[in-house]
Tab-separated table of C-alpha atoms in Angstrom:
chain	number	residue	atom	x	y	z
A	1	UNK	CA	14.674	-54.902	-5.077
A	2	UNK	CA	15.645	-51.850	-7.072
A	3	UNK	CA	16.169	-48.558	-5.375
A	4	UNK	CA	13.948	-45.610	-6.260
A	5	UNK	CA	15.917	-43.007	-4.376
A	6	UNK	CA	19.679	-43.110	-4.251
A	7	UNK	CA	21.472	-40.361	-2.354
A	8	UNK	CA	25.237	-40.392	-2.046
A	9	UNK	CA	27.459	-37.984	-0.177
A	10	UNK	CA	24.903	-35.185	-0.380
A	11	UNK	CA	25.777	-31.835	1.148
A	12	UNK	CA	23.594	-28.785	1.272
A	13	UNK	CA	24.260	-25.253	2.474
A	14	UNK	CA	21.989	-22.308	3.149
A	15	UNK	CA	24.666	-19.651	2.763
A	16	UNK	CA	27.237	-20.456	5.444
A	17	UNK	CA	24.898	-22.816	7.221
A	18	UNK	CA	25.752	-26.448	6.475
A	19	UNK	CA	22.277	-28.005	6.522
A	20	UNK	CA	22.879	-31.531	5.226
A	21	UNK	CA	26.191	-33.319	5.795
A	22	UNK	CA	27.351	-36.294	3.738
A	23	UNK	CA	23.927	-37.886	3.468
A	24	UNK	CA	23.877	-41.454	2.125
A	25	UNK	CA	20.410	-42.901	1.789
A	26	UNK	CA	18.648	-45.312	-0.513
A	27	UNK	CA	14.961	-46.103	-0.642
A	28	UNK	CA	13.829	-49.303	-2.319
A	29	UNK	CA	10.616	-49.779	-4.276
A	30	UNK	CA	7.739	-50.451	-1.906
A	31	UNK	CA	9.693	-49.332	1.100
A	32	UNK	CA	8.385	-46.927	3.745
A	33	UNK	CA	11.169	-44.836	5.240
A	34	UNK	CA	10.293	-42.592	8.152
A	35	UNK	CA	12.675	-39.771	8.931
A	36	UNK	CA	12.683	-38.486	12.489
A	37	UNK	CA	14.662	-35.816	14.257
A	38	UNK	CA	14.373	-32.558	16.147
A	39	UNK	CA	13.048	-29.378	14.536
A	40	UNK	CA	15.771	-27.787	12.447
A	41	UNK	CA	17.719	-31.031	12.096
A	42	UNK	CA	17.405	-30.888	8.296
A	43	UNK	CA	14.938	-33.735	7.857
A	44	UNK	CA	12.419	-31.651	5.880
A	45	UNK	CA	15.201	-30.171	3.767
A	46	UNK	CA	16.359	-33.703	3.004
A	47	UNK	CA	13.076	-34.831	1.453
A	48	UNK	CA	12.608	-31.469	-0.254
A	49	UNK	CA	15.853	-32.180	-2.107
A	50	UNK	CA	14.404	-35.398	-3.469
A	51	UNK	CA	11.936	-33.569	-5.742
A	52	UNK	CA	14.160	-30.560	-6.307
A	53	UNK	CA	12.318	-28.040	-4.131
A	54	UNK	CA	15.717	-27.503	-2.547
A	55	UNK	CA	19.001	-27.573	-4.409
A	56	UNK	CA	22.017	-29.354	-3.020
A	57	UNK	CA	25.650	-28.430	-3.544
A	58	UNK	CA	27.703	-31.626	-3.395
A	59	UNK	CA	27.147	-35.316	-3.907
A	60	UNK	CA	24.747	-37.249	-6.093
A	61	UNK	CA	21.002	-37.771	-6.092
A	62	UNK	CA	19.155	-40.192	-8.313
A	63	UNK	CA	15.396	-40.611	-8.319
A	64	UNK	CA	13.895	-43.438	-10.343
A	65	UNK	CA	16.966	-43.594	-12.566
A	66	UNK	CA	17.023	-39.833	-13.206
A	67	UNK	CA	20.056	-37.997	-11.907
A	68	UNK	CA	19.203	-34.674	-10.311
A	69	UNK	CA	22.261	-32.456	-10.715
A	70	UNK	CA	23.790	-30.197	-8.086
A	71	UNK	CA	22.637	-26.585	-7.802
A	72	UNK	CA	19.347	-27.308	-9.524
A	73	UNK	CA	20.901	-28.030	-12.901
A	74	UNK	CA	19.314	-30.311	-15.461
A	75	UNK	CA	15.754	-28.968	-15.644
A	76	UNK	CA	14.600	-31.830	-17.858
A	77	UNK	CA	15.393	-34.498	-15.276
A	78	UNK	CA	13.712	-32.345	-12.664
A	79	UNK	CA	10.496	-32.204	-14.697
A	80	UNK	CA	10.458	-35.977	-15.112
A	81	UNK	CA	11.149	-36.557	-11.434
A	82	UNK	CA	8.410	-34.207	-10.321
A	83	UNK	CA	5.846	-36.037	-12.401
A	84	UNK	CA	6.784	-39.284	-10.710
A	85	UNK	CA	7.200	-38.037	-7.168
A	86	UNK	CA	4.192	-36.843	-5.182
A	87	UNK	CA	4.532	-34.492	-2.256
A	88	UNK	CA	2.270	-33.782	0.698
A	89	UNK	CA	2.990	-30.616	2.669
A	90	UNK	CA	2.530	-29.660	6.286
A	91	UNK	CA	0.292	-26.753	5.246
A	92	UNK	CA	-1.650	-28.847	2.661
A	93	UNK	CA	-1.085	-26.149	-0.028
A	94	UNK	CA	-4.366	-26.874	-1.761
A	95	UNK	CA	-5.323	-24.363	-4.443
A	96	UNK	CA	-7.981	-22.212	-2.737
A	97	UNK	CA	-9.474	-20.846	-5.968
A	98	UNK	CA	-10.238	-24.320	-7.308
A	99	UNK	CA	-12.776	-26.868	-6.135
A	100	UNK	CA	-11.604	-30.116	-4.573
A	101	UNK	CA	-12.250	-31.861	-7.885
A	102	UNK	CA	-10.328	-29.229	-9.871
A	103	UNK	CA	-7.443	-29.430	-7.407
A	104	UNK	CA	-7.108	-33.097	-8.250
A	105	UNK	CA	-7.704	-32.968	-12.015
A	106	UNK	CA	-5.483	-29.951	-12.820
A	107	UNK	CA	-2.115	-31.697	-13.048
A	108	UNK	CA	-3.268	-34.885	-14.831
A	109	UNK	CA	-5.019	-32.740	-17.456
A	110	UNK	CA	-2.318	-30.115	-17.936
A	111	UNK	CA	0.791	-32.259	-17.476
A	112	UNK	CA	-0.298	-35.609	-18.872
A	113	UNK	CA	-2.994	-34.348	-21.235
A	114	UNK	CA	-5.639	-36.660	-19.807
A	115	UNK	CA	-9.201	-35.859	-20.931
A	116	UNK	CA	-11.393	-34.003	-18.441
A	117	UNK	CA	-13.914	-36.766	-18.002
A	118	UNK	CA	-11.334	-39.437	-17.375
A	119	UNK	CA	-9.448	-37.162	-14.956
A	120	UNK	CA	-12.683	-36.526	-13.065
A	121	UNK	CA	-13.497	-40.215	-12.820
A	122	UNK	CA	-10.058	-40.854	-11.394
A	123	UNK	CA	-10.484	-37.931	-8.987
A	124	UNK	CA	-13.825	-39.263	-7.711
A	125	UNK	CA	-12.328	-42.710	-7.229
A	126	UNK	CA	-9.390	-41.236	-5.287
A	127	UNK	CA	-11.693	-39.120	-3.130
A	128	UNK	CA	-13.642	-42.277	-2.257
A	129	UNK	CA	-10.393	-43.963	-1.406
A	130	UNK	CA	-9.375	-41.223	1.045
A	131	UNK	CA	-12.876	-41.222	2.507
A	132	UNK	CA	-14.314	-37.919	1.285
A	133	UNK	CA	-16.204	-38.921	-1.838
A	134	UNK	CA	-18.995	-36.422	-1.207
A	135	UNK	CA	-16.871	-33.253	-1.032
A	136	UNK	CA	-15.772	-32.964	-4.663
A	137	UNK	CA	-17.570	-29.716	-5.447
A	138	UNK	CA	-16.516	-27.870	-2.306
A	139	UNK	CA	-13.701	-25.400	-2.011
A	140	UNK	CA	-10.734	-26.293	0.227
A	141	UNK	CA	-11.565	-23.678	2.878
A	142	UNK	CA	-14.945	-25.342	3.381
A	143	UNK	CA	-13.213	-28.502	4.597
A	144	UNK	CA	-11.602	-29.388	7.912
A	145	UNK	CA	-7.820	-29.625	8.118
A	146	UNK	CA	-7.907	-33.397	8.083
A	147	UNK	CA	-10.130	-33.417	5.020
A	148	UNK	CA	-7.889	-30.894	3.276
A	149	UNK	CA	-4.833	-33.034	3.880
A	150	UNK	CA	-6.633	-36.081	2.505
A	151	UNK	CA	-7.525	-34.071	-0.626
A	152	UNK	CA	-3.843	-33.148	-0.911
A	153	UNK	CA	-2.934	-36.836	-0.782
A	154	UNK	CA	-5.551	-37.624	-3.439
A	155	UNK	CA	-4.210	-34.777	-5.571
A	156	UNK	CA	-0.725	-36.288	-5.482
A	157	UNK	CA	-1.992	-39.807	-6.145
A	158	UNK	CA	-3.810	-38.591	-9.267
A	159	UNK	CA	-0.422	-38.286	-10.959
A	160	UNK	CA	0.212	-41.982	-10.216
A	161	UNK	CA	3.527	-41.305	-8.516
A	162	UNK	CA	6.218	-43.927	-8.030
A	163	UNK	CA	7.214	-42.297	-4.756
A	164	UNK	CA	5.354	-40.193	-2.213
A	165	UNK	CA	7.047	-37.627	0.015
A	166	UNK	CA	5.293	-36.545	3.195
A	167	UNK	CA	6.659	-33.437	4.903
A	168	UNK	CA	5.202	-33.433	8.423
A	169	UNK	CA	1.712	-34.134	7.073
A	170	UNK	CA	-0.027	-34.045	10.442
A	171	UNK	CA	1.887	-31.261	12.191
A	172	UNK	CA	-0.631	-28.536	11.291
A	173	UNK	CA	-3.663	-30.626	12.241
A	174	UNK	CA	-5.845	-30.548	15.324
A	175	UNK	CA	-5.185	-33.706	17.368
A	176	UNK	CA	-8.563	-35.264	16.583
A	177	UNK	CA	-7.821	-35.133	12.842
A	178	UNK	CA	-4.363	-36.688	12.884
A	179	UNK	CA	-5.753	-40.215	12.954
A	180	UNK	CA	-7.776	-39.920	9.747
A	181	UNK	CA	-4.711	-38.738	7.790
A	182	UNK	CA	-2.440	-41.415	9.266
A	183	UNK	CA	-5.071	-44.034	8.362
A	184	UNK	CA	-4.889	-43.009	4.714
A	185	UNK	CA	-1.086	-43.122	4.801
A	186	UNK	CA	-1.149	-46.502	6.514
A	187	UNK	CA	-3.388	-47.843	3.771
A	188	UNK	CA	-1.128	-46.427	1.064
A	189	UNK	CA	1.850	-48.153	2.667
A	190	UNK	CA	0.002	-51.461	2.845
A	191	UNK	CA	-0.767	-51.194	-0.876
A	192	UNK	CA	2.956	-51.056	-1.564
A	193	UNK	CA	3.499	-47.333	-2.188
A	194	UNK	CA	7.096	-46.219	-1.778
A	195	UNK	CA	7.091	-43.488	0.831
A	196	UNK	CA	9.473	-41.093	2.550
A	197	UNK	CA	7.792	-39.621	5.587
A	198	UNK	CA	9.039	-36.844	7.842
A	199	UNK	CA	6.952	-36.950	10.983
A	200	UNK	CA	6.817	-36.545	14.740
A	201	UNK	CA	4.252	-39.338	15.013
A	202	UNK	CA	6.410	-42.015	16.626
A	203	UNK	CA	3.539	-44.483	16.906
A	204	UNK	CA	3.032	-44.316	13.158
A	205	UNK	CA	6.764	-44.665	12.542
A	206	UNK	CA	7.017	-47.736	14.729
A	207	UNK	CA	3.984	-49.368	13.179
A	208	UNK	CA	4.290	-48.525	9.474
A	209	UNK	CA	7.945	-47.846	8.725
A	210	UNK	CA	10.157	-50.494	7.218
A	211	UNK	CA	13.088	-48.350	8.167
A	212	UNK	CA	13.539	-45.413	10.515
A	213	UNK	CA	16.184	-42.782	9.886
A	214	UNK	CA	17.241	-40.436	12.667
A	215	UNK	CA	18.670	-37.114	11.539
A	216	UNK	CA	20.660	-34.939	13.915
A	217	UNK	CA	22.163	-31.576	12.904
A	218	UNK	CA	22.158	-32.497	9.231
A	219	UNK	CA	23.645	-35.971	9.647
A	220	UNK	CA	22.043	-39.382	9.547
A	221	UNK	CA	23.301	-40.717	12.863
A	222	UNK	CA	21.225	-43.871	13.017
A	223	UNK	CA	18.978	-45.944	10.775
A	224	UNK	CA	17.421	-49.330	11.014
A	225	UNK	CA	14.264	-51.308	11.597
A	226	UNK	CA	11.807	-49.394	13.810
A	227	UNK	CA	12.040	-51.914	16.650
A	228	UNK	CA	15.820	-51.584	16.665
A	229	UNK	CA	15.877	-47.792	16.515
A	230	UNK	CA	13.120	-47.304	19.054
A	231	UNK	CA	13.919	-50.094	21.509
A	232	UNK	CA	17.679	-50.414	21.169
A	233	UNK	CA	19.054	-47.102	19.867
A	234	UNK	CA	22.818	-47.358	19.472
A	235	UNK	CA	23.726	-43.695	19.176
A	236	UNK	CA	23.534	-41.559	22.290
A	237	UNK	CA	21.968	-38.699	20.269
A	238	UNK	CA	19.157	-41.005	19.238
A	239	UNK	CA	18.748	-42.183	22.812
A	240	UNK	CA	18.489	-38.597	24.059
A	241	UNK	CA	16.024	-37.631	21.334
A	242	UNK	CA	13.810	-40.657	21.877
A	243	UNK	CA	13.786	-40.289	25.633
A	244	UNK	CA	12.537	-36.732	25.113
A	245	UNK	CA	9.797	-37.493	22.570
A	246	UNK	CA	8.628	-40.838	23.933
A	247	UNK	CA	8.231	-39.614	27.502
A	248	UNK	CA	4.913	-37.966	26.690
B	1	UNK	CA	-17.822	38.048	7.518
B	2	UNK	CA	-20.570	39.887	5.746
B	3	UNK	CA	-23.116	37.886	3.863
B	4	UNK	CA	-22.458	38.022	0.161
B	5	UNK	CA	-26.118	37.725	-0.648
B	6	UNK	CA	-25.276	34.684	-2.770
B	7	UNK	CA	-28.021	32.131	-3.330
B	8	UNK	CA	-27.577	28.832	-5.156
B	9	UNK	CA	-29.392	29.122	-8.480
B	10	UNK	CA	-30.876	25.684	-8.973
B	11	UNK	CA	-32.251	26.648	-12.355
B	12	UNK	CA	-28.773	27.560	-13.604
B	13	UNK	CA	-27.423	24.256	-12.326
B	14	UNK	CA	-30.124	22.245	-14.039
B	15	UNK	CA	-29.802	24.269	-17.227
B	16	UNK	CA	-26.095	23.449	-17.462
B	17	UNK	CA	-26.672	19.715	-17.383
B	18	UNK	CA	-27.586	19.130	-21.062
B	19	UNK	CA	-24.442	21.010	-21.995
B	20	UNK	CA	-22.141	19.310	-19.485
B	21	UNK	CA	-23.408	15.875	-20.393
B	22	UNK	CA	-21.640	16.218	-23.765
B	23	UNK	CA	-18.367	15.945	-21.857
B	24	UNK	CA	-19.297	12.655	-20.241
B	25	UNK	CA	-18.571	10.348	-23.228
B	26	UNK	CA	-15.076	11.849	-23.562
B	27	UNK	CA	-14.370	11.465	-19.876
B	28	UNK	CA	-15.532	7.849	-20.047
B	29	UNK	CA	-13.741	7.080	-23.308
B	30	UNK	CA	-10.386	8.417	-22.103
B	31	UNK	CA	-10.750	6.721	-18.715
B	32	UNK	CA	-11.787	3.378	-20.139
B	33	UNK	CA	-9.369	3.350	-23.066
B	34	UNK	CA	-6.513	4.546	-20.885
B	35	UNK	CA	-7.197	2.015	-18.151
B	36	UNK	CA	-7.472	-0.946	-20.539
B	37	UNK	CA	-4.119	-0.110	-22.108
B	38	UNK	CA	-2.752	0.806	-18.662
B	39	UNK	CA	-3.738	-2.623	-17.364
B	40	UNK	CA	-1.875	-4.348	-20.193
B	41	UNK	CA	1.188	-2.167	-19.608
B	42	UNK	CA	0.882	-2.726	-15.868
B	43	UNK	CA	0.733	-6.516	-16.198
B	44	UNK	CA	3.730	-6.511	-18.520
B	45	UNK	CA	5.836	-4.142	-16.401
B	46	UNK	CA	4.706	-5.783	-13.177
B	47	UNK	CA	5.737	-9.250	-14.358
B	48	UNK	CA	8.985	-7.888	-15.750
B	49	UNK	CA	9.774	-6.361	-12.369
B	50	UNK	CA	9.399	-9.845	-10.855
B	51	UNK	CA	11.767	-11.475	-13.359
B	52	UNK	CA	15.029	-13.001	-12.246
B	53	UNK	CA	17.100	-11.347	-14.933
B	54	UNK	CA	18.002	-7.664	-14.399
B	55	UNK	CA	17.672	-7.234	-18.156
B	56	UNK	CA	13.889	-7.387	-17.722
B	57	UNK	CA	13.719	-5.911	-14.240
B	58	UNK	CA	15.652	-2.768	-14.949
B	59	UNK	CA	13.509	-1.288	-17.764
B	60	UNK	CA	10.367	-2.015	-15.752
B	61	UNK	CA	11.755	-0.265	-12.684
B	62	UNK	CA	12.852	2.735	-14.757
B	63	UNK	CA	9.399	3.026	-16.327
B	64	UNK	CA	7.637	2.782	-12.969
B	65	UNK	CA	9.886	5.378	-11.331
B	66	UNK	CA	9.531	7.854	-14.204
B	67	UNK	CA	5.762	7.730	-14.554
B	68	UNK	CA	5.024	7.500	-10.843
B	69	UNK	CA	7.496	10.228	-10.026
B	70	UNK	CA	6.241	12.919	-12.412
B	71	UNK	CA	2.830	14.673	-12.429
B	72	UNK	CA	0.331	13.377	-14.949
B	73	UNK	CA	-0.255	16.977	-16.011
B	74	UNK	CA	3.385	17.243	-17.074
B	75	UNK	CA	3.102	13.887	-18.812
B	76	UNK	CA	0.114	14.896	-20.924
B	77	UNK	CA	1.600	18.318	-21.763
B	78	UNK	CA	4.777	16.548	-22.845
B	79	UNK	CA	2.846	14.097	-25.007
B	80	UNK	CA	0.541	16.702	-26.554
B	81	UNK	CA	2.912	19.630	-27.044
B	82	UNK	CA	6.328	17.999	-26.805
B	83	UNK	CA	6.107	14.756	-28.752
B	84	UNK	CA	4.866	16.363	-32.023
B	85	UNK	CA	8.299	18.034	-32.307
B	86	UNK	CA	9.793	14.585	-32.306
B	87	UNK	CA	7.159	12.888	-34.460
B	88	UNK	CA	6.919	15.744	-36.935
B	89	UNK	CA	3.124	15.949	-36.724
B	90	UNK	CA	0.396	16.876	-34.263
B	91	UNK	CA	-1.157	14.394	-31.865
B	92	UNK	CA	-4.885	14.236	-31.400
B	93	UNK	CA	-5.841	15.525	-27.925
B	94	UNK	CA	-7.978	12.448	-27.161
B	95	UNK	CA	-5.124	10.148	-28.132
B	96	UNK	CA	-2.746	12.161	-25.957
B	97	UNK	CA	-5.194	11.875	-23.047
B	98	UNK	CA	-5.596	8.118	-23.453
B	99	UNK	CA	-1.822	7.691	-23.733
B	100	UNK	CA	-1.248	9.732	-20.576
B	101	UNK	CA	-3.779	7.732	-18.550
B	102	UNK	CA	-2.382	4.477	-19.944
B	103	UNK	CA	1.239	5.275	-19.133
B	104	UNK	CA	0.458	6.813	-15.768
B	105	UNK	CA	-1.990	4.173	-14.520
B	106	UNK	CA	0.267	1.468	-15.989
B	107	UNK	CA	3.033	2.496	-13.597
B	108	UNK	CA	0.763	2.196	-10.577
B	109	UNK	CA	-0.921	-0.970	-11.861
B	110	UNK	CA	2.444	-2.670	-12.335
B	111	UNK	CA	3.063	-2.173	-8.617
B	112	UNK	CA	-0.366	-3.642	-7.922
B	113	UNK	CA	0.479	-6.638	-10.111
B	114	UNK	CA	3.849	-7.110	-8.464
B	115	UNK	CA	2.361	-6.918	-4.978
B	116	UNK	CA	-0.513	-9.229	-5.918
B	117	UNK	CA	1.767	-11.930	-7.296
B	118	UNK	CA	4.218	-11.658	-4.411
B	119	UNK	CA	1.406	-11.960	-1.876
B	120	UNK	CA	0.639	-15.532	-2.940
B	121	UNK	CA	2.126	-18.020	-0.477
B	122	UNK	CA	5.205	-19.814	-1.814
B	123	UNK	CA	3.595	-23.117	-0.867
B	124	UNK	CA	1.250	-22.633	-3.824
B	125	UNK	CA	4.163	-22.559	-6.260
B	126	UNK	CA	5.794	-25.514	-4.537
B	127	UNK	CA	2.590	-27.532	-4.735
B	128	UNK	CA	2.250	-26.688	-8.428
B	129	UNK	CA	5.758	-27.665	-9.479
B	130	UNK	CA	5.669	-30.737	-7.222
B	131	UNK	CA	2.712	-31.978	-9.253
B	132	UNK	CA	4.835	-31.742	-12.392
B	133	UNK	CA	3.393	-28.472	-13.698
B	134	UNK	CA	5.971	-26.279	-15.421
B	135	UNK	CA	6.816	-22.902	-13.927
B	136	UNK	CA	4.666	-21.223	-16.586
B	137	UNK	CA	1.719	-23.559	-15.971
B	138	UNK	CA	2.040	-23.043	-12.243
B	139	UNK	CA	1.903	-19.303	-12.785
B	140	UNK	CA	-0.989	-19.423	-15.224
B	141	UNK	CA	-3.291	-21.845	-13.441
B	142	UNK	CA	-2.376	-21.331	-9.780
B	143	UNK	CA	-0.565	-18.071	-8.981
B	144	UNK	CA	-2.160	-15.635	-11.443
B	145	UNK	CA	-5.851	-16.416	-10.789
B	146	UNK	CA	-5.313	-15.962	-7.057
B	147	UNK	CA	-3.213	-12.834	-7.509
B	148	UNK	CA	-5.831	-11.314	-9.819
B	149	UNK	CA	-8.503	-11.655	-7.159
B	150	UNK	CA	-6.366	-9.818	-4.672
B	151	UNK	CA	-5.613	-7.145	-7.243
B	152	UNK	CA	-9.255	-6.213	-7.862
B	153	UNK	CA	-9.652	-3.738	-4.965
B	154	UNK	CA	-6.452	-1.752	-5.708
B	155	UNK	CA	-7.259	-1.876	-9.432
B	156	UNK	CA	-10.679	-0.382	-8.727
B	157	UNK	CA	-9.012	2.275	-6.663
B	158	UNK	CA	-6.690	3.103	-9.548
B	159	UNK	CA	-9.689	3.297	-11.905
B	160	UNK	CA	-11.254	5.960	-9.681
B	161	UNK	CA	-8.009	7.925	-9.526
B	162	UNK	CA	-7.582	7.774	-13.310
B	163	UNK	CA	-11.172	8.849	-13.980
B	164	UNK	CA	-10.561	11.961	-11.903
B	165	UNK	CA	-7.193	12.539	-13.574
B	166	UNK	CA	-8.932	12.977	-16.954
B	167	UNK	CA	-10.189	16.332	-15.638
B	168	UNK	CA	-6.651	17.654	-16.168
B	169	UNK	CA	-6.972	17.141	-19.905
B	170	UNK	CA	-9.143	20.260	-20.147
B	171	UNK	CA	-5.780	22.019	-20.493
B	172	UNK	CA	-5.127	20.402	-23.874
B	173	UNK	CA	-8.641	21.158	-25.058
B	174	UNK	CA	-10.274	17.752	-24.700
B	175	UNK	CA	-13.996	18.408	-24.442
B	176	UNK	CA	-14.413	16.378	-21.280
B	177	UNK	CA	-16.525	17.328	-18.245
B	178	UNK	CA	-14.371	20.122	-16.841
B	179	UNK	CA	-13.722	21.659	-20.260
B	180	UNK	CA	-17.447	21.662	-21.024
B	181	UNK	CA	-18.038	23.367	-17.690
B	182	UNK	CA	-15.452	26.053	-18.400
B	183	UNK	CA	-16.944	26.768	-21.810
B	184	UNK	CA	-20.441	26.991	-20.357
B	185	UNK	CA	-19.357	29.316	-17.542
B	186	UNK	CA	-17.729	31.639	-20.081
B	187	UNK	CA	-21.198	32.528	-21.322
B	188	UNK	CA	-23.313	32.285	-18.159
B	189	UNK	CA	-20.894	33.288	-15.355
B	190	UNK	CA	-22.520	30.742	-13.020
B	191	UNK	CA	-19.274	29.137	-11.823
B	192	UNK	CA	-20.580	27.921	-8.482
B	193	UNK	CA	-23.549	26.038	-9.892
B	194	UNK	CA	-21.735	24.642	-12.917
B	195	UNK	CA	-18.672	23.327	-11.092
B	196	UNK	CA	-21.034	21.904	-8.510
B	197	UNK	CA	-22.773	19.981	-11.280
B	198	UNK	CA	-19.418	18.892	-12.748
B	199	UNK	CA	-18.533	17.462	-9.357
B	200	UNK	CA	-21.902	15.702	-9.182
B	201	UNK	CA	-21.270	14.086	-12.563
B	202	UNK	CA	-17.880	12.749	-11.403
B	203	UNK	CA	-19.543	11.317	-8.332
B	204	UNK	CA	-22.166	9.699	-10.565
B	205	UNK	CA	-19.312	7.653	-12.064
B	206	UNK	CA	-17.116	7.065	-9.026
B	207	UNK	CA	-19.707	6.257	-6.351
B	208	UNK	CA	-21.178	3.252	-8.209
B	209	UNK	CA	-17.624	2.006	-8.737
B	210	UNK	CA	-16.930	2.338	-5.020
B	211	UNK	CA	-20.116	0.457	-4.193
B	212	UNK	CA	-19.168	-2.399	-6.519
B	213	UNK	CA	-15.705	-2.546	-4.935
B	214	UNK	CA	-17.103	-2.644	-1.393
B	215	UNK	CA	-19.459	-5.404	-2.443
B	216	UNK	CA	-16.598	-7.345	-3.971
B	217	UNK	CA	-14.472	-7.011	-0.846
B	218	UNK	CA	-17.300	-8.135	1.422
B	219	UNK	CA	-17.942	-11.107	-0.823
B	220	UNK	CA	-14.234	-11.947	-0.820
B	221	UNK	CA	-14.196	-12.060	2.971
B	222	UNK	CA	-17.012	-14.576	3.010
B	223	UNK	CA	-15.620	-16.976	0.386
B	224	UNK	CA	-12.102	-18.321	-0.068
B	225	UNK	CA	-9.471	-16.586	2.061
């Protein structure tokens, strides 16, 4: 299998704060990697580096064969990467002035130059796929949080990404809506989408992940198959973290 | 205080109307022309003030400080009486009035533009660029339309301010509402009634504008955000 994401010796600083420390991580095509860790551990920053929303200062990062330079250099590679990497945010970040349909068709039409009608057909098909086929003409604020997040997933899928990044996609949702979003992600994973998921949903991680990565204070301290990480954590940091989050 | 024996002469007020009304087109022309140009200046200066490079930011800041920090009366006197020395020829009073409104409102509008753009959540930009849109596309299709909606109420406010500011241009002889009133009073000596009617005519422009703005704000609260 070829790797889609290849991170080597990556370091990132926010001023004096050393956020990511010597990160080595590869993600293969079709692989689902779930990144867990406490708040502030750097796990969100890590996946935000993958599509250049955050710059890094040392090391190397390659996404789908494109090298993303340190300090945000090489704008051209960044543009290519962003077209091939989808991202789903904690706060959905739908465009409130556009309808659900327009949210989904905007990028395919403006970035790829796809004709309006074809973009709309794709959008309708994607909305069906995420289970909200009848909401196309509504505005985001007219939808529930769970529905909004599913639109956000459809919006990313419309660009036919090679890799999907999920940055705590269910953290802003009411508990009763978490399931519907995880279902969509589960289905995506089963269809072979390459995914990097930052989440606190340990049940999802255990069930869907091919690999779990535990991040502590900017370092990857443990990674492995979910059953190994969850049932037989080797690092004492991981053990402490898991005993805290799995108790509930 | 002793009663002055003054009574409001309704007939005099009504009689002044056909005369005053001649000032209305000038008031409207200067306001409208000035605000349209002022909006363009304001968008340009506002976006420049948001630029990363100081080379763009600095001139915008200087412009805003100068035209916000000096009275519009001084600005129009400078343009009308001062600039001809430099240009070597007189400037039409209407043109001077439009230029003054444009430059003055432009300074305030650029702050409105800057605030409007900055008020848009950074997640919107991140979502745009994450979808592969360029920075310019993200601005054009995502940030700007949302910012513009938020700018409407303060822009309307600025329109009302600028409409009232045109009254100052009576000093350079523009035949707008106040100037017409002054000329009329010079022959009839009915200052109370005439200035009352001048005020009524300003309200006839500004109150409808206020009503539209209130309606827009109420509507905005109901729909998105």
